[in-house]
mmCIF file of C-alpha atoms in Angstrom:
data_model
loop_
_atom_site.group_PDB
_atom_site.id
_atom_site.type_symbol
_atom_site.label_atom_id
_atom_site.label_comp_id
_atom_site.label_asym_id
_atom_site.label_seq_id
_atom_site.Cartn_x
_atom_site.Cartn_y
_atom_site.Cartn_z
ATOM 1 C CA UNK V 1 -9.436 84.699 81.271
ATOM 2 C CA UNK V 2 -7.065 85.835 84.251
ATOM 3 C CA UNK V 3 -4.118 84.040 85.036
ATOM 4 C CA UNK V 4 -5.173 82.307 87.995
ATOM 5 C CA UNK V 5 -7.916 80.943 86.166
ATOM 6 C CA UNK V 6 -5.959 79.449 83.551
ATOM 7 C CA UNK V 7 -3.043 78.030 86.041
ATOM 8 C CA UNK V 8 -5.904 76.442 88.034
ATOM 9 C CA UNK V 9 -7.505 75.293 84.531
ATOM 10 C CA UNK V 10 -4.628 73.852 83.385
ATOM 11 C CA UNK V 11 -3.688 72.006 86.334
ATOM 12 C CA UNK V 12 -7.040 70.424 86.903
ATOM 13 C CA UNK V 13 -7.933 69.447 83.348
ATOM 14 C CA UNK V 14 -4.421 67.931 83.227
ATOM 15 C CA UNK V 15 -4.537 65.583 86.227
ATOM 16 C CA UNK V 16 -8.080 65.138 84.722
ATOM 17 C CA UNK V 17 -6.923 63.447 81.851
ATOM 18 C CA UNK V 18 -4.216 61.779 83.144
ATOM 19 C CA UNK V 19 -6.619 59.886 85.343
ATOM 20 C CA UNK V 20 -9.158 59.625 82.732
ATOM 21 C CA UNK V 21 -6.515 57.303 80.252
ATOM 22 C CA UNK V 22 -4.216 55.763 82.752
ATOM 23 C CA UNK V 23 -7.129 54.527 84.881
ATOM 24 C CA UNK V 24 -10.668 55.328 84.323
ATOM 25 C CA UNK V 25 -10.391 54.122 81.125
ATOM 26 C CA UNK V 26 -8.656 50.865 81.920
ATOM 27 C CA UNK V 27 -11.530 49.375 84.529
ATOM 28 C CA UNK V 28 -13.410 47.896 81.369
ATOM 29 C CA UNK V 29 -16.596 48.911 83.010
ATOM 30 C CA UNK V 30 -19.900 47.177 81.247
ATOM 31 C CA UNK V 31 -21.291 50.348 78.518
ATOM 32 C CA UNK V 32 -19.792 53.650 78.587
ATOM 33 C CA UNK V 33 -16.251 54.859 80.763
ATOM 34 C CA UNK V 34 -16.592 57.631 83.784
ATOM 35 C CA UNK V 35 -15.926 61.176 82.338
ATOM 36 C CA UNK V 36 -13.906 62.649 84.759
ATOM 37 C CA UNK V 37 -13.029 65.751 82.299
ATOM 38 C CA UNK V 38 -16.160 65.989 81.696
ATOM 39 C CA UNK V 39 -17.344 66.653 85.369
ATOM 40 C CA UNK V 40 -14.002 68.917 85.567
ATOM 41 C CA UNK V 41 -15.548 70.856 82.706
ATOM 42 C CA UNK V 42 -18.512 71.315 84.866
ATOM 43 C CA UNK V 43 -17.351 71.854 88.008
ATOM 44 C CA UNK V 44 -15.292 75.393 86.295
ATOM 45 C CA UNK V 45 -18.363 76.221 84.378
ATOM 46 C CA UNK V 46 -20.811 76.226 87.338
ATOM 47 C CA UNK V 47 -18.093 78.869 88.761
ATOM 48 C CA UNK V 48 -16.701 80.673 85.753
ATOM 49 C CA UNK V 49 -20.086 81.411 83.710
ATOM 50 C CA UNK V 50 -20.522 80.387 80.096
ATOM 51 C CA UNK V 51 -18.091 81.966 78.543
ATOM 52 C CA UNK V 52 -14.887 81.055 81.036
ATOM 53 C CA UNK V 53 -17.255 77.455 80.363
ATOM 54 C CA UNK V 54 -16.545 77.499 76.878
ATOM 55 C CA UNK V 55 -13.461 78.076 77.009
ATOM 56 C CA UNK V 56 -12.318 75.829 79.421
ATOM 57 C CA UNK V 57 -14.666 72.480 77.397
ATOM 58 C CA UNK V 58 -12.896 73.754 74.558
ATOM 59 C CA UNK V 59 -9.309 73.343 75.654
ATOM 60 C CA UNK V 60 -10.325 70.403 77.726
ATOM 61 C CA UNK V 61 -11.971 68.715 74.476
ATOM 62 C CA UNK V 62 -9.011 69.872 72.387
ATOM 63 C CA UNK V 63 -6.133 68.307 74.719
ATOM 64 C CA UNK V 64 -8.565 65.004 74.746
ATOM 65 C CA UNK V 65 -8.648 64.761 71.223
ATOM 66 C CA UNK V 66 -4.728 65.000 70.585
ATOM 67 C CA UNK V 67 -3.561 62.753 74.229
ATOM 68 C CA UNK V 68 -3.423 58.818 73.030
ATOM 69 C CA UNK V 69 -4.712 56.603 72.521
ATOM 70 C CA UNK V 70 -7.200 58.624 71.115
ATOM 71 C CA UNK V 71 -8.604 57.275 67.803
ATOM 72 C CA UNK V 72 -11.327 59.900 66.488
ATOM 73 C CA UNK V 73 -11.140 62.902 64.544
ATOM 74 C CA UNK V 74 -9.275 66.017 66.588
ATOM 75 C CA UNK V 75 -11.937 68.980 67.432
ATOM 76 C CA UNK V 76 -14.468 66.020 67.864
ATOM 77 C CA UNK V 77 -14.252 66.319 71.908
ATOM 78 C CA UNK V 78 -13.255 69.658 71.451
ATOM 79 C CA UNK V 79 -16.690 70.537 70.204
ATOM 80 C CA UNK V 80 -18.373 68.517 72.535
ATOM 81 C CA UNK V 81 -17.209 69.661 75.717
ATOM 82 C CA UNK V 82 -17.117 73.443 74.469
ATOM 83 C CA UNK V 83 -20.924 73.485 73.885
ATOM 84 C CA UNK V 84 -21.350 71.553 77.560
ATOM 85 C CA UNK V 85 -19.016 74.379 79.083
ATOM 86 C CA UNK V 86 -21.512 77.266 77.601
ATOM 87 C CA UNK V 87 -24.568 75.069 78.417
ATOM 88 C CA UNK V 88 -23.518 74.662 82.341
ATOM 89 C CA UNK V 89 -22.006 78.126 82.692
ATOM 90 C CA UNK V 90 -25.412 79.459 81.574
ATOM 91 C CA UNK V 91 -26.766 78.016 85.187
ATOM 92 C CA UNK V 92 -24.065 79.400 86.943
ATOM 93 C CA UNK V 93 -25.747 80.393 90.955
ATOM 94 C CA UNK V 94 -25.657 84.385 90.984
ATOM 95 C CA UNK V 95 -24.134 83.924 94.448
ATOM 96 C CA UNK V 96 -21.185 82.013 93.122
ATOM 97 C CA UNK V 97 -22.298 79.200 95.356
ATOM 98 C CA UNK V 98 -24.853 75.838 95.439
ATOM 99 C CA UNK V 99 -27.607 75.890 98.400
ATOM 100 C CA UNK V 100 -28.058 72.172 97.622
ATOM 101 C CA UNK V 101 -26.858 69.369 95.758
ATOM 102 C CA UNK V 102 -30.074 68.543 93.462
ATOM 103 C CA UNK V 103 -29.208 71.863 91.205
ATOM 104 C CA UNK V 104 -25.472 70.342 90.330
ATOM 105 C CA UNK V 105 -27.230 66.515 89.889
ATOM 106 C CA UNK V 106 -29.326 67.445 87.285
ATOM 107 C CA UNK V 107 -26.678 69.420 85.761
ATOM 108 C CA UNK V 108 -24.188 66.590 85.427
ATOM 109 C CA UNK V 109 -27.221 63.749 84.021
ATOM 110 C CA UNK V 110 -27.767 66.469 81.450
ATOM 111 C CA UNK V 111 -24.686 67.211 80.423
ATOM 112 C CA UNK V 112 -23.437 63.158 80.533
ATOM 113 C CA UNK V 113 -26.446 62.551 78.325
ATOM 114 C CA UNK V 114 -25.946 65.410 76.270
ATOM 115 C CA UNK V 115 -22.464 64.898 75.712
ATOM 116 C CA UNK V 116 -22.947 61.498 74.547
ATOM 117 C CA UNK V 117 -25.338 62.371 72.212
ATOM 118 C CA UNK V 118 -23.477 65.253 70.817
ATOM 119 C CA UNK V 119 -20.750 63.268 70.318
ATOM 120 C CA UNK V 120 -22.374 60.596 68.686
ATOM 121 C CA UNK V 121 -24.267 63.014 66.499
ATOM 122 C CA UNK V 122 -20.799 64.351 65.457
ATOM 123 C CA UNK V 123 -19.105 61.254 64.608
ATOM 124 C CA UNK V 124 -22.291 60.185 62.743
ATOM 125 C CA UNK V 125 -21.486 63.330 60.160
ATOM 126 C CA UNK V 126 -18.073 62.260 59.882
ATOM 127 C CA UNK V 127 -18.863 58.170 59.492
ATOM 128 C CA UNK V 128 -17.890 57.069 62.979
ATOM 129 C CA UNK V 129 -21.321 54.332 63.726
ATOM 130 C CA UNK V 130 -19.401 52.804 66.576
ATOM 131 C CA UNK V 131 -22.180 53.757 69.031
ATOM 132 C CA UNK V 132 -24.913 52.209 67.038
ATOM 133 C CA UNK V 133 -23.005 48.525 67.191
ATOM 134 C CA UNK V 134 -22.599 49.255 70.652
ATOM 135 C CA UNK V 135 -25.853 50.639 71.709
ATOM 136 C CA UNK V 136 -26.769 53.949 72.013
ATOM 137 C CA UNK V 137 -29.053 53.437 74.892
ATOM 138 C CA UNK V 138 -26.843 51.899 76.807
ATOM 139 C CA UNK V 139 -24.302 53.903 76.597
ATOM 140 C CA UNK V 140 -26.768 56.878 77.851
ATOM 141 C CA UNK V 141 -27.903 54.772 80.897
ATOM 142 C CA UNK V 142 -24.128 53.735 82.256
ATOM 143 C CA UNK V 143 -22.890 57.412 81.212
ATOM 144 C CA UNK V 144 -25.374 59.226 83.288
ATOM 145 C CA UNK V 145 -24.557 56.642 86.501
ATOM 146 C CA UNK V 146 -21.270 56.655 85.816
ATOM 147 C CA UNK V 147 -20.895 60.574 86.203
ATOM 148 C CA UNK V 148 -23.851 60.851 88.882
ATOM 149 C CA UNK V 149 -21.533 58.249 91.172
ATOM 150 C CA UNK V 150 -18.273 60.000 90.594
ATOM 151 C CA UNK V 151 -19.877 63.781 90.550
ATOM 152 C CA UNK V 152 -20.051 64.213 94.294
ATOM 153 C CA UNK V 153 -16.596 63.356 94.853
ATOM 154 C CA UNK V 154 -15.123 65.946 91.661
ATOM 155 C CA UNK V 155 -17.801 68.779 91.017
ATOM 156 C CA UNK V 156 -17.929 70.222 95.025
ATOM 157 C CA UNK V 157 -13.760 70.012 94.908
ATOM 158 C CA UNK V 158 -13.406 71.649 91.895
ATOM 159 C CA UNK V 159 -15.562 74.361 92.157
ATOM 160 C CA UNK V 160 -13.928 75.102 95.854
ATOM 161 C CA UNK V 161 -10.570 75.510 93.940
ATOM 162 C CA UNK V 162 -12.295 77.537 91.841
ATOM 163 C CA UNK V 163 -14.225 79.786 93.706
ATOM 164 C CA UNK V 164 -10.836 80.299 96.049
ATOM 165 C CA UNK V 165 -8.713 81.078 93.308
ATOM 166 C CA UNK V 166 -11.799 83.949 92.417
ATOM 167 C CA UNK V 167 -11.219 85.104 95.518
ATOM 168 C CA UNK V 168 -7.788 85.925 95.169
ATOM 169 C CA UNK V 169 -7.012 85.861 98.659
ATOM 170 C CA UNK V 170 -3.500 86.618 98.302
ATOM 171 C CA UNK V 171 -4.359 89.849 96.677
ATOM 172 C CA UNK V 172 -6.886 90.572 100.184
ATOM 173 C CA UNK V 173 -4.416 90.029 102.686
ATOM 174 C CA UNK V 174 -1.776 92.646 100.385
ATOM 175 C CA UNK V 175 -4.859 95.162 100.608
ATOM 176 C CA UNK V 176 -5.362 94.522 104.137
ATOM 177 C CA UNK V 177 -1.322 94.720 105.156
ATOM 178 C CA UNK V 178 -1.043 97.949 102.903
ATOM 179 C CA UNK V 179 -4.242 99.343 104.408
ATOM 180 C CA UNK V 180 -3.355 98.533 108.507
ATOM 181 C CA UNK V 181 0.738 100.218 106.900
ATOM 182 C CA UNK V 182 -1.293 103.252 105.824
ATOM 183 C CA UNK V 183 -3.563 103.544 109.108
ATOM 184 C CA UNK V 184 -0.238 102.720 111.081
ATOM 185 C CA UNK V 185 1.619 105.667 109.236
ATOM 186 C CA UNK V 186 -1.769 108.127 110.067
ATOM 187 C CA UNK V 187 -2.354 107.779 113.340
ATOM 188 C CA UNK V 188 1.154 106.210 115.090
ATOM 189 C CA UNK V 189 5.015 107.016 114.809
ATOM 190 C CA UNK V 190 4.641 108.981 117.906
ATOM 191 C CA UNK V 191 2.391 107.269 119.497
ATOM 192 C CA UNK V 192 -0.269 109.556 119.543
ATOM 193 C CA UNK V 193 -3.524 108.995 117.257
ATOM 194 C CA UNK V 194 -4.588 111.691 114.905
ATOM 195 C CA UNK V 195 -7.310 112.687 116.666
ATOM 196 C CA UNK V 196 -5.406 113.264 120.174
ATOM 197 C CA UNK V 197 -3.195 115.367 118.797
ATOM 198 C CA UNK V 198 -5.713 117.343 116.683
ATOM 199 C CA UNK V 199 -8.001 117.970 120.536
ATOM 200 C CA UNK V 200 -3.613 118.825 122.125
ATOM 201 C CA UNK V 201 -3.624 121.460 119.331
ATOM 202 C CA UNK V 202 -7.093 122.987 119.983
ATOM 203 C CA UNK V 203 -6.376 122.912 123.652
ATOM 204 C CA UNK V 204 -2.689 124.448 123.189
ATOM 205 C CA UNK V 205 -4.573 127.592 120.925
ATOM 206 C CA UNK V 206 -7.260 127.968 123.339
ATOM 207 C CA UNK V 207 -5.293 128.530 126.607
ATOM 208 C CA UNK V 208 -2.851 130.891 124.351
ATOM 209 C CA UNK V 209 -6.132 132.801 123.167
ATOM 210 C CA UNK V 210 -6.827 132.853 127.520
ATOM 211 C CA UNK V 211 -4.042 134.093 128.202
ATOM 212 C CA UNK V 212 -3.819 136.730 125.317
ATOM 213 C CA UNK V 213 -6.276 138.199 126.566
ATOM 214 C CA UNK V 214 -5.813 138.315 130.363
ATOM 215 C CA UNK V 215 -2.839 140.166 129.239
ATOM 216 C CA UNK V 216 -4.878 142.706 127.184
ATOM 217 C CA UNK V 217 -6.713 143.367 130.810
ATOM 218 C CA UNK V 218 -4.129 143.660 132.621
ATOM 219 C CA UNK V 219 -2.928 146.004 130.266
ATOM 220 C CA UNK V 220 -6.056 148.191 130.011
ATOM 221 C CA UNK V 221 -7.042 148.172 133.938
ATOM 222 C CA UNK V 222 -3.582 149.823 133.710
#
């Protein structure tokens, strides 16, 4: 991954979490909490592909797992969110960009239902059976509203950031100063342009080749 990608990364899945546990996570909300990582995760992968996707749930999942107050097994998230990364990255536009908003919709119910699945599955194999006293339907139905709410106000602003940052803009307007340097170098300092001075110096030879040879006359009706 390039270095603006992982600055940008960073930075989002950070403030991500942070308002994931200090508030998210504190409105005691009937079923299942809002994953805003989660629709973080998304927002990169639709932009970054499925690898830059899995790399990104990974780390995401990874950070979850260690920040308090979490109390599962670390890699548990980690896992999660890294196959969610690779599944959204894999229906990543070609263009880089979303005509409409149905595409992205459908990819954060899948992913919320998914995710909640996978993660259940997982702590199922390592004895967690919190979801089944709490209802794994439930939790399914509130996690897919929950994201589908929250979605339109994360996944468009995150993949702008992301899509910028691709861009590199900073690197186009360097290109563009060194190119309008170069042109500025070709055809100014004297104020001239290249090809003025190129039709001065044909003009200049032929009226020395005219008057070379009026000379030669001159010299021969002589």
């Amino acid at each position: 991954m390039r270095v603006n990608r992982i600055l940008l990364s960073s930075s989002l899945i950070v403030v991500a979490l942070v308002i994931q546990v200090s508030v998210l996570a504190r409105l005691h909300l009937p079923g299942a909490v809002p994953d805003l990582l989660l629709l973080t995760v998304l927002g990169l992968a639709l932009v970054y592909g499925h690898v830059g996707g899995a790399l990104v749930g990974f780390a995401a999942g990874l950070l979850a797992d260690l920040a308090p107050p979490a109390d599962h097994a670390a890699g548990r998230y980690a896992l999660v969110l890294c196959v969610i990364g690779y599944l959204a990255g894999l229906v990543k536009p070609e263009t880089g960009k979303v005509k409409s908003a149905t595409g992205p919709m459908a990819v954060v119910v899948a992913a919320a239902i998914c995710s909640t699945l996978l993660y259940a599955g997982v702590g199922a194999l390592v004895g967690d059976t919190a979801a089944r006293h709490v209802g794994l339907g439930g939790l399914l139905f509130t996690a897919a509203l929950y994201d589908l709410l929250l979605a339109p106000f994360v996944v468009p602003g995150v993949m702008a950031l992301a899509r910028r940052a691709e861009n590199d803009p900073l690197a186009e307007t360097g290109s563009a100063k060194s190119g309008d340097i170069s042109t500025g170098w070709l055809s100014g300092g004297t104020g001239l342009r290249i090809g003025g001075q190129r039709n001065g110096l044909r003009a200049k030879a032929a009226r020395a080749r005219g008057a070379r040879a009026g000379r030669i006359k001159g010299v021969k009706r002589l």
